[in-house]
PDB file of C-alpha atoms in Angstrom:
ATOM      1  CA  UNK A 238     -21.652   9.449 -24.599  1.00 42.00           C
ATOM      2  CA  UNK A 239     -19.433  10.444 -27.510  1.00 39.00           C
ATOM      3  CA  UNK A 240     -15.794   9.522 -26.983  1.00 48.00           C
ATOM      4  CA  UNK A 241     -14.018  12.795 -26.233  1.00 50.00           C
ATOM      5  CA  UNK A 242     -10.936  11.791 -28.262  1.00 44.00           C
ATOM      6  CA  UNK A 243     -12.903  12.814 -31.370  1.00 43.00           C
ATOM      7  CA  UNK A 244     -13.695  16.323 -30.080  1.00 53.00           C
ATOM      8  CA  UNK A 245     -11.567  19.414 -30.714  1.00 58.00           C
ATOM      9  CA  UNK A 246     -10.492  19.351 -27.074  1.00 50.00           C
ATOM     10  CA  UNK A 247      -9.498  15.722 -27.464  1.00 49.00           C
ATOM     11  CA  UNK A 248      -7.481  16.598 -30.563  1.00 53.00           C
ATOM     12  CA  UNK A 249      -5.665  19.331 -28.665  1.00 53.00           C
ATOM     13  CA  UNK A 250      -4.893  16.905 -25.854  1.00 47.00           C
ATOM     14  CA  UNK A 251      -3.631  14.377 -28.397  1.00 48.00           C
ATOM     15  CA  UNK A 252      -1.273  17.089 -29.633  1.00 56.00           C
ATOM     16  CA  UNK A 253      -0.159  17.523 -26.045  1.00 51.00           C
ATOM     17  CA  UNK A 254       0.679  13.828 -25.807  1.00 44.00           C
ATOM     18  CA  UNK A 255       2.583  13.988 -29.069  1.00 50.00           C
ATOM     19  CA  UNK A 256       4.493  17.008 -27.775  1.00 51.00           C
ATOM     20  CA  UNK A 257       5.901  14.838 -24.982  1.00 41.00           C
ATOM     21  CA  UNK A 258       4.789  16.984 -22.083  1.00 43.00           C
ATOM     22  CA  UNK A 259       7.391  15.936 -19.564  1.00 47.00           C
ATOM     23  CA  UNK A 260      10.472  15.814 -21.786  1.00 49.00           C
ATOM     24  CA  UNK A 261      13.584  16.682 -19.812  1.00 49.00           C
ATOM     25  CA  UNK A 262      17.272  16.760 -20.740  1.00 52.00           C
ATOM     26  CA  UNK A 263      18.938  13.922 -18.803  1.00 46.00           C
ATOM     27  CA  UNK A 264      22.685  14.191 -18.319  1.00 52.00           C
ATOM     28  CA  UNK A 265      23.203  11.709 -15.493  1.00 50.00           C
ATOM     29  CA  UNK A 266      22.301   8.184 -14.501  1.00 48.00           C
ATOM     30  CA  UNK A 267      19.084   7.393 -12.693  1.00 42.00           C
ATOM     31  CA  UNK A 268      19.613   7.297  -8.951  1.00 45.00           C
ATOM     32  CA  UNK A 269      18.742   3.966  -7.428  1.00 40.00           C
ATOM     33  CA  UNK A 270      16.420   5.316  -4.744  1.00 50.00           C
ATOM     34  CA  UNK A 271      14.418   3.306  -5.592  1.00 68.00           C
ATOM     35  CA  UNK A 272      15.625   1.759  -8.834  1.00 85.00           C
ATOM     36  CA  UNK A 273      13.395   0.760 -11.709  1.00 90.00           C
ATOM     37  CA  UNK A 274      12.880  -2.824 -10.546  1.00 91.00           C
ATOM     38  CA  UNK A 275      12.028  -1.684  -7.026  1.00 91.00           C
ATOM     39  CA  UNK A 276       9.618   0.858  -8.451  1.00 93.00           C
ATOM     40  CA  UNK A 277       7.954  -1.835 -10.584  1.00 94.00           C
ATOM     41  CA  UNK A 278       7.435  -3.946  -7.487  1.00 93.00           C
ATOM     42  CA  UNK A 279       5.931  -0.960  -5.700  1.00 93.00           C
ATOM     43  CA  UNK A 280       3.565  -0.289  -8.614  1.00 94.00           C
ATOM     44  CA  UNK A 281       2.558  -3.964  -8.697  1.00 94.00           C
ATOM     45  CA  UNK A 282       1.615  -3.960  -5.007  1.00 95.00           C
ATOM     46  CA  UNK A 283      -0.383  -0.739  -5.373  1.00 94.00           C
ATOM     47  CA  UNK A 284      -2.428  -2.360  -8.166  1.00 94.00           C
ATOM     48  CA  UNK A 285      -3.006  -5.492  -6.098  1.00 93.00           C
ATOM     49  CA  UNK A 286      -3.868  -3.991  -2.721  1.00 92.00           C
ATOM     50  CA  UNK A 287      -5.662  -0.828  -3.869  1.00 91.00           C
ATOM     51  CA  UNK A 288      -7.443  -2.604  -6.743  1.00 93.00           C
ATOM     52  CA  UNK A 289      -6.262   0.155  -9.038  1.00 95.00           C
ATOM     53  CA  UNK A 290      -4.554   0.578 -12.387  1.00 96.00           C
ATOM     54  CA  UNK A 291      -0.965   1.485 -11.625  1.00 96.00           C
ATOM     55  CA  UNK A 292       1.215   3.171 -14.255  1.00 96.00           C
ATOM     56  CA  UNK A 293       4.937   3.595 -13.649  1.00 96.00           C
ATOM     57  CA  UNK A 294       6.497   6.041 -16.123  1.00 92.00           C
ATOM     58  CA  UNK A 295      10.211   6.118 -16.892  1.00 91.00           C
ATOM     59  CA  UNK A 296      10.655   9.674 -18.189  1.00 84.00           C
ATOM     60  CA  UNK A 297      14.216   9.043 -19.320  1.00 81.00           C
ATOM     61  CA  UNK A 298      13.557   5.859 -21.317  1.00 85.00           C
ATOM     62  CA  UNK A 299      10.143   7.159 -22.492  1.00 83.00           C
ATOM     63  CA  UNK A 300       8.487   3.930 -21.319  1.00 90.00           C
ATOM     64  CA  UNK A 301       5.634   3.041 -19.008  1.00 93.00           C
ATOM     65  CA  UNK A 302       4.854  -0.154 -17.109  1.00 96.00           C
ATOM     66  CA  UNK A 303       1.177  -0.852 -16.466  1.00 96.00           C
ATOM     67  CA  UNK A 304      -0.163  -3.066 -13.674  1.00 96.00           C
ATOM     68  CA  UNK A 305      -3.846  -3.946 -13.830  1.00 95.00           C
ATOM     69  CA  UNK A 306      -6.672  -4.885 -11.479  1.00 93.00           C
ATOM     70  CA  UNK A 307     -10.355  -5.751 -11.953  1.00 92.00           C
ATOM     71  CA  UNK A 308     -10.943  -2.034 -12.544  1.00 93.00           C
ATOM     72  CA  UNK A 309      -9.546  -2.464 -16.053  1.00 93.00           C
ATOM     73  CA  UNK A 310     -12.418  -4.786 -16.945  1.00 91.00           C
ATOM     74  CA  UNK A 311     -14.977  -2.227 -15.746  1.00 91.00           C
ATOM     75  CA  UNK A 312     -13.364   0.325 -18.034  1.00 92.00           C
ATOM     76  CA  UNK A 313     -13.114  -2.066 -20.967  1.00 90.00           C
ATOM     77  CA  UNK A 314      -9.328  -1.761 -21.047  1.00 90.00           C
ATOM     78  CA  UNK A 315      -7.191  -4.526 -22.500  1.00 82.00           C
ATOM     79  CA  UNK A 316      -4.767  -6.059 -20.027  1.00 76.00           C
ATOM     80  CA  UNK A 317      -2.331  -7.165 -22.705  1.00 73.00           C
ATOM     81  CA  UNK A 318       0.046  -4.196 -22.783  1.00 77.00           C
ATOM     82  CA  UNK A 319       2.195  -4.300 -19.663  1.00 90.00           C
ATOM     83  CA  UNK A 320       4.967  -2.205 -21.196  1.00 92.00           C
ATOM     84  CA  UNK A 321       4.468   0.645 -23.670  1.00 91.00           C
ATOM     85  CA  UNK A 322       6.917   2.936 -25.441  1.00 88.00           C
ATOM     86  CA  UNK A 323       5.348   6.099 -24.095  1.00 83.00           C
ATOM     87  CA  UNK A 324       4.950   7.910 -20.786  1.00 83.00           C
ATOM     88  CA  UNK A 325       1.228   8.184 -21.567  1.00 82.00           C
ATOM     89  CA  UNK A 326      -1.339   5.466 -20.869  1.00 88.00           C
ATOM     90  CA  UNK A 327      -3.411   6.382 -23.931  1.00 85.00           C
ATOM     91  CA  UNK A 328      -5.903   3.528 -23.743  1.00 89.00           C
ATOM     92  CA  UNK A 329      -7.099   4.901 -20.406  1.00 91.00           C
ATOM     93  CA  UNK A 330      -6.599   8.589 -21.144  1.00 89.00           C
ATOM     94  CA  UNK A 331      -8.886   8.550 -24.162  1.00 87.00           C
ATOM     95  CA  UNK A 332     -11.752   7.413 -21.893  1.00 91.00           C
ATOM     96  CA  UNK A 333     -11.505  10.453 -19.609  1.00 91.00           C
ATOM     97  CA  UNK A 334     -13.984  13.287 -20.187  1.00 89.00           C
ATOM     98  CA  UNK A 335     -12.256  16.036 -22.179  1.00 83.00           C
ATOM     99  CA  UNK A 336     -12.818  18.769 -19.574  1.00 82.00           C
ATOM    100  CA  UNK A 337     -11.496  16.588 -16.764  1.00 86.00           C
ATOM    101  CA  UNK A 338      -8.479  15.514 -18.794  1.00 85.00           C
ATOM    102  CA  UNK A 339      -7.549  19.134 -19.411  1.00 81.00           C
ATOM    103  CA  UNK A 340      -7.795  19.809 -15.672  1.00 83.00           C
ATOM    104  CA  UNK A 341      -5.613  16.769 -15.030  1.00 87.00           C
ATOM    105  CA  UNK A 342      -2.886  18.134 -17.282  1.00 83.00           C
ATOM    106  CA  UNK A 343      -3.070  21.574 -15.701  1.00 81.00           C
ATOM    107  CA  UNK A 344      -2.663  20.022 -12.247  1.00 86.00           C
ATOM    108  CA  UNK A 345       0.274  17.909 -13.440  1.00 86.00           C
ATOM    109  CA  UNK A 346       2.008  20.984 -14.865  1.00 82.00           C
ATOM    110  CA  UNK A 347       1.643  22.635 -11.456  1.00 83.00           C
ATOM    111  CA  UNK A 348       2.810  19.475  -9.702  1.00 89.00           C
ATOM    112  CA  UNK A 349       6.000  19.081 -11.721  1.00 86.00           C
ATOM    113  CA  UNK A 350       6.644  22.806 -11.511  1.00 82.00           C
ATOM    114  CA  UNK A 351       6.501  22.456  -7.723  1.00 88.00           C
ATOM    115  CA  UNK A 352       8.760  19.392  -7.704  1.00 89.00           C
ATOM    116  CA  UNK A 353      11.360  21.067  -9.892  1.00 85.00           C
ATOM    117  CA  UNK A 354      11.635  23.857  -7.305  1.00 87.00           C
ATOM    118  CA  UNK A 355      11.843  21.391  -4.390  1.00 91.00           C
ATOM    119  CA  UNK A 356      14.865  19.562  -3.000  1.00 91.00           C
ATOM    120  CA  UNK A 357      14.958  15.939  -4.153  1.00 90.00           C
ATOM    121  CA  UNK A 358      14.796  14.691  -0.575  1.00 89.00           C
ATOM    122  CA  UNK A 359      11.515  16.595  -0.067  1.00 93.00           C
ATOM    123  CA  UNK A 360       9.790  15.518  -3.294  1.00 94.00           C
ATOM    124  CA  UNK A 361       8.486  12.293  -1.750  1.00 93.00           C
ATOM    125  CA  UNK A 362       6.200  14.335   0.496  1.00 95.00           C
ATOM    126  CA  UNK A 363       4.007  15.568  -2.352  1.00 95.00           C
ATOM    127  CA  UNK A 364       1.116  13.960  -4.181  1.00 95.00           C
ATOM    128  CA  UNK A 365      -1.286  15.335  -6.799  1.00 94.00           C
ATOM    129  CA  UNK A 366      -4.877  14.085  -6.466  1.00 93.00           C
ATOM    130  CA  UNK A 367      -7.833  14.677  -8.758  1.00 92.00           C
ATOM    131  CA  UNK A 368     -11.199  13.026  -9.448  1.00 91.00           C
ATOM    132  CA  UNK A 369     -11.905  12.165 -13.072  1.00 91.00           C
ATOM    133  CA  UNK A 370     -15.055  11.159 -14.907  1.00 90.00           C
ATOM    134  CA  UNK A 371     -14.307   8.221 -17.165  1.00 91.00           C
ATOM    135  CA  UNK A 372     -16.410   6.391 -19.716  1.00 89.00           C
ATOM    136  CA  UNK A 373     -16.877   2.794 -18.583  1.00 88.00           C
ATOM    137  CA  UNK A 374     -17.137  -0.369 -20.615  1.00 86.00           C
ATOM    138  CA  UNK A 375     -20.848   0.027 -21.327  1.00 85.00           C
ATOM    139  CA  UNK A 376     -20.717   3.784 -21.794  1.00 85.00           C
ATOM    140  CA  UNK A 377     -21.698   4.584 -18.220  1.00 84.00           C
ATOM    141  CA  UNK A 378     -19.677   7.251 -16.371  1.00 87.00           C
ATOM    142  CA  UNK A 379     -17.325   6.036 -13.643  1.00 89.00           C
ATOM    143  CA  UNK A 380     -15.626   8.341 -11.162  1.00 91.00           C
ATOM    144  CA  UNK A 381     -11.939   7.606 -10.694  1.00 93.00           C
ATOM    145  CA  UNK A 382      -9.494   9.043  -8.212  1.00 93.00           C
ATOM    146  CA  UNK A 383      -6.156   9.755  -9.875  1.00 95.00           C
ATOM    147  CA  UNK A 384      -3.022  10.079  -7.761  1.00 95.00           C
ATOM    148  CA  UNK A 385       0.388  11.144  -9.067  1.00 96.00           C
ATOM    149  CA  UNK A 386       3.497  10.438  -7.000  1.00 95.00           C
ATOM    150  CA  UNK A 387       7.183  11.167  -7.460  1.00 94.00           C
ATOM    151  CA  UNK A 388       9.445   8.109  -7.295  1.00 94.00           C
ATOM    152  CA  UNK A 389      13.030   9.095  -8.144  1.00 92.00           C
ATOM    153  CA  UNK A 390      15.342  11.556  -9.896  1.00 89.00           C
ATOM    154  CA  UNK A 391      18.210  11.249 -12.332  1.00 85.00           C
ATOM    155  CA  UNK A 392      21.733  12.262 -11.361  1.00 81.00           C
ATOM    156  CA  UNK A 393      21.140  15.778 -12.701  1.00 81.00           C
ATOM    157  CA  UNK A 394      18.088  16.276 -10.471  1.00 83.00           C
ATOM    158  CA  UNK A 395      15.485  15.871 -13.202  1.00 84.00           C
ATOM    159  CA  UNK A 396      12.526  13.631 -12.394  1.00 88.00           C
ATOM    160  CA  UNK A 397      13.148  10.113 -13.696  1.00 89.00           C
ATOM    161  CA  UNK A 398      10.305   7.928 -12.397  1.00 93.00           C
ATOM    162  CA  UNK A 399       6.709   8.883 -11.609  1.00 94.00           C
ATOM    163  CA  UNK A 400       3.743   6.760 -10.561  1.00 96.00           C
ATOM    164  CA  UNK A 401       0.101   7.250 -11.572  1.00 96.00           C
ATOM    165  CA  UNK A 402      -2.652   5.404  -9.689  1.00 97.00           C
ATOM    166  CA  UNK A 403      -6.237   5.165 -10.935  1.00 96.00           C
ATOM    167  CA  UNK A 404      -8.801   3.762  -8.499  1.00 94.00           C
ATOM    168  CA  UNK A 405     -12.609   3.755  -8.329  1.00 89.00           C
ATOM    169  CA  UNK A 406     -13.776   6.572  -6.058  1.00 73.00           C
ATOM    170  CA  UNK A 407     -16.710   5.085  -4.139  1.00 60.00           C
ATOM    171  CA  UNK A 408     -16.947   8.001  -1.712  1.00 53.00           C
ATOM    172  CA  UNK A 409     -15.928  11.229  -3.505  1.00 51.00           C
ATOM    173  CA  UNK A 410     -14.359  13.701  -1.137  1.00 50.00           C
ATOM    174  CA  UNK A 411     -13.900  16.631  -3.495  1.00 45.00           C
ATOM    175  CA  UNK A 412     -15.206  17.836  -6.871  1.00 49.00           C
ATOM    176  CA  UNK A 413     -14.233  16.224 -10.148  1.00 50.00           C
ATOM    177  CA  UNK A 414     -12.591  19.444 -11.232  1.00 53.00           C
ATOM    178  CA  UNK A 415      -9.412  21.173 -10.158  1.00 63.00           C
ATOM    179  CA  UNK A 416      -7.808  18.660  -7.840  1.00 86.00           C
ATOM    180  CA  UNK A 417      -5.216  19.293  -5.151  1.00 90.00           C
ATOM    181  CA  UNK A 418      -1.550  18.864  -4.296  1.00 93.00           C
ATOM    182  CA  UNK A 419      -1.016  17.346  -0.861  1.00 93.00           C
ATOM    183  CA  UNK A 420       2.055  17.620   1.337  1.00 94.00           C
ATOM    184  CA  UNK A 421       1.919  14.467   3.472  1.00 93.00           C
ATOM    185  CA  UNK A 422       4.737  15.687   5.711  1.00 91.00           C
ATOM    186  CA  UNK A 423       2.986  18.855   6.884  1.00 92.00           C
ATOM    187  CA  UNK A 424      -0.623  17.795   6.323  1.00 90.00           C
ATOM    188  CA  UNK A 425      -1.232  20.861   4.172  1.00 90.00           C
ATOM    189  CA  UNK A 426      -2.596  20.986   0.648  1.00 85.00           C
ATOM    190  CA  UNK A 427      -3.046  23.335  -2.276  1.00 80.00           C
ATOM    191  CA  UNK A 428      -6.693  23.101  -3.319  1.00 76.00           C
ATOM    192  CA  UNK A 429      -7.028  23.742  -7.039  1.00 65.00           C
ATOM    193  CA  UNK A 430     -10.779  23.094  -7.075  1.00 59.00           C
ATOM    194  CA  UNK A 431     -11.913  25.969  -4.857  1.00 55.00           C
ATOM    195  CA  UNK A 432      -9.132  28.546  -5.058  1.00 50.00           C
ATOM    196  CA  UNK A 433      -7.425  30.253  -7.969  1.00 53.00           C
ATOM    197  CA  UNK A 434      -4.042  28.629  -8.467  1.00 55.00           C
ATOM    198  CA  UNK A 435      -0.905  30.570  -9.338  1.00 62.00           C
ATOM    199  CA  UNK A 436      -0.609  30.954 -13.108  1.00 72.00           C
ATOM    200  CA  UNK A 437       1.802  28.637 -14.874  1.00 78.00           C
ATOM    201  CA  UNK A 438       2.698  31.388 -17.326  1.00 86.00           C
ATOM    202  CA  UNK A 439       2.812  35.102 -16.607  1.00 88.00           C
ATOM    203  CA  UNK A 440       0.686  37.581 -18.562  1.00 90.00           C
ATOM    204  CA  UNK A 441       3.738  38.635 -20.593  1.00 93.00           C
ATOM    205  CA  UNK A 442       4.726  35.031 -21.294  1.00 93.00           C
ATOM    206  CA  UNK A 443       1.228  34.244 -22.563  1.00 92.00           C
ATOM    207  CA  UNK A 444       1.360  37.334 -24.775  1.00 93.00           C
ATOM    208  CA  UNK A 445       4.673  36.268 -26.267  1.00 94.00           C
ATOM    209  CA  UNK A 446       3.547  32.668 -26.703  1.00 93.00           C
ATOM    210  CA  UNK A 447       0.432  33.813 -28.578  1.00 93.00           C
ATOM    211  CA  UNK A 448       2.645  35.811 -30.957  1.00 94.00           C
ATOM    212  CA  UNK A 449       4.937  32.814 -31.386  1.00 93.00           C
ATOM    213  CA  UNK A 450       1.866  30.699 -32.198  1.00 91.00           C
ATOM    214  CA  UNK A 451       0.902  33.248 -34.844  1.00 92.00           C
ATOM    215  CA  UNK A 452       4.263  32.696 -36.513  1.00 92.00           C
ATOM    216  CA  UNK A 453       6.124  35.799 -35.386  1.00 93.00           C
ATOM    217  CA  UNK A 454       9.877  35.570 -34.868  1.00 92.00           C
ATOM    218  CA  UNK A 455      11.672  36.905 -31.802  1.00 93.00           C
ATOM    219  CA  UNK A 456      12.861  40.031 -33.598  1.00 93.00           C
ATOM    220  CA  UNK A 457       9.332  40.820 -34.763  1.00 94.00           C
ATOM    221  CA  UNK A 458       7.940  40.229 -31.278  1.00 94.00           C
ATOM    222  CA  UNK A 459      10.587  42.504 -29.770  1.00 94.00           C
ATOM    223  CA  UNK A 460       9.619  45.332 -32.132  1.00 94.00           C
ATOM    224  CA  UNK A 461       5.911  44.773 -31.554  1.00 93.00           C
ATOM    225  CA  UNK A 462       6.213  44.800 -27.747  1.00 93.00           C
ATOM    226  CA  UNK A 463       9.005  47.400 -27.664  1.00 93.00           C
ATOM    227  CA  UNK A 464      11.317  45.063 -25.813  1.00 93.00           C
ATOM    228  CA  UNK A 465      14.896  44.002 -26.465  1.00 94.00           C
ATOM    229  CA  UNK A 466      15.595  40.796 -28.352  1.00 93.00           C
ATOM    230  CA  UNK A 467      17.481  39.610 -25.247  1.00 94.00           C
ATOM    231  CA  UNK A 468      14.333  40.041 -23.124  1.00 94.00           C
ATOM    232  CA  UNK A 469      12.198  38.147 -25.636  1.00 94.00           C
ATOM    233  CA  UNK A 470      14.675  35.265 -25.782  1.00 93.00           C
ATOM    234  CA  UNK A 471      14.781  35.119 -21.989  1.00 93.00           C
ATOM    235  CA  UNK A 472      10.975  34.906 -21.900  1.00 93.00           C
ATOM    236  CA  UNK A 473      11.065  32.145 -24.533  1.00 92.00           C
ATOM    237  CA  UNK A 474      13.464  30.091 -22.442  1.00 90.00           C
ATOM    238  CA  UNK A 475      11.328  30.591 -19.335  1.00 89.00           C
ATOM    239  CA  UNK A 476       8.252  29.448 -21.253  1.00 90.00           C
ATOM    240  CA  UNK A 477      10.026  26.309 -22.503  1.00 85.00           C
ATOM    241  CA  UNK A 478      11.275  25.510 -19.008  1.00 79.00           C
ATOM    242  CA  UNK A 479       7.865  25.972 -17.366  1.00 80.00           C
ATOM    243  CA  UNK A 480       6.140  23.798 -19.968  1.00 80.00           C
ATOM    244  CA  UNK A 481       8.936  21.225 -20.196  1.00 69.00           C
ATOM    245  CA  UNK A 482       9.059  21.896 -23.935  1.00 75.00           C
ATOM    246  CA  UNK A 483      12.036  21.801 -26.271  1.00 74.00           C
ATOM    247  CA  UNK A 484      10.636  23.875 -29.133  1.00 82.00           C
ATOM    248  CA  UNK A 485       8.100  26.577 -29.920  1.00 86.00           C
ATOM    249  CA  UNK A 486       5.794  24.005 -31.542  1.00 85.00           C
ATOM    250  CA  UNK A 487       5.820  21.844 -28.403  1.00 80.00           C
ATOM    251  CA  UNK A 488       5.270  24.860 -26.141  1.00 84.00           C
ATOM    252  CA  UNK A 489       2.259  26.008 -28.167  1.00 86.00           C
ATOM    253  CA  UNK A 490       0.743  22.517 -28.258  1.00 79.00           C
ATOM    254  CA  UNK A 491       1.172  22.042 -24.516  1.00 79.00           C
ATOM    255  CA  UNK A 492      -0.204  25.477 -23.635  1.00 81.00           C
ATOM    256  CA  UNK A 493      -3.206  25.052 -25.934  1.00 78.00           C
ATOM    257  CA  UNK A 494      -4.061  21.568 -24.707  1.00 70.00           C
ATOM    258  CA  UNK A 495      -3.751  22.627 -21.060  1.00 71.00           C
ATOM    259  CA  UNK A 496      -6.002  25.641 -21.647  1.00 73.00           C
ATOM    260  CA  UNK A 497      -3.293  28.184 -20.917  1.00 78.00           C
ATOM    261  CA  UNK A 498      -4.024  30.266 -24.022  1.00 73.00           C
TER     262      UNK A 498
END
């Protein structure tokens, strides 16, 4: 199998990583509930008892802490880097099939969109789950179950710590595509594999983002769509907020890599 990082889809996803998908403006201190050291201990135990690769991401410090298991050897992943200056575990991500990786990012956008509209005390109830096809050490496909959990918020309510868990899925319970968001408190879930999920961007927002991607300025877009400049700027801000982007370039890269355009 050809490594998908060399495909056009892989290039777009690489642009997504460079665009720092989950960048948030932090104005307060990280709440100690749990703190970073407690979260590291939690991630370590997940790796040990679930035999998974556990990745704790500090979104404020832009760092990740990786805890390995024997699964890493099956994937041909080096166990040297226990701390990286990124919220993205690239050595593992580049082994995921391009189509599955795109679905993973789409699910994560939906997951963080949901968390940002949820009270901090309720965020612990949610988990995003998706099956991913990954290229193993000898080129053979391996099915992994990826779980994304919220850990803690900063003082301003923005998400500070998040935990990714990758484990071998020996008994697949749902398709490799789409994934789901589970509410462990109510026992309900949003199934993104069998049902259309609510769009991340509205039809108008996609239209405006396409024009932005083509190089049009807000004034030009307003004239083209017969809207006020105030309305266009409001749409731009909504787009940036939904995609956790800080610029038009980031927003376009994220939307393209996640298949939103």
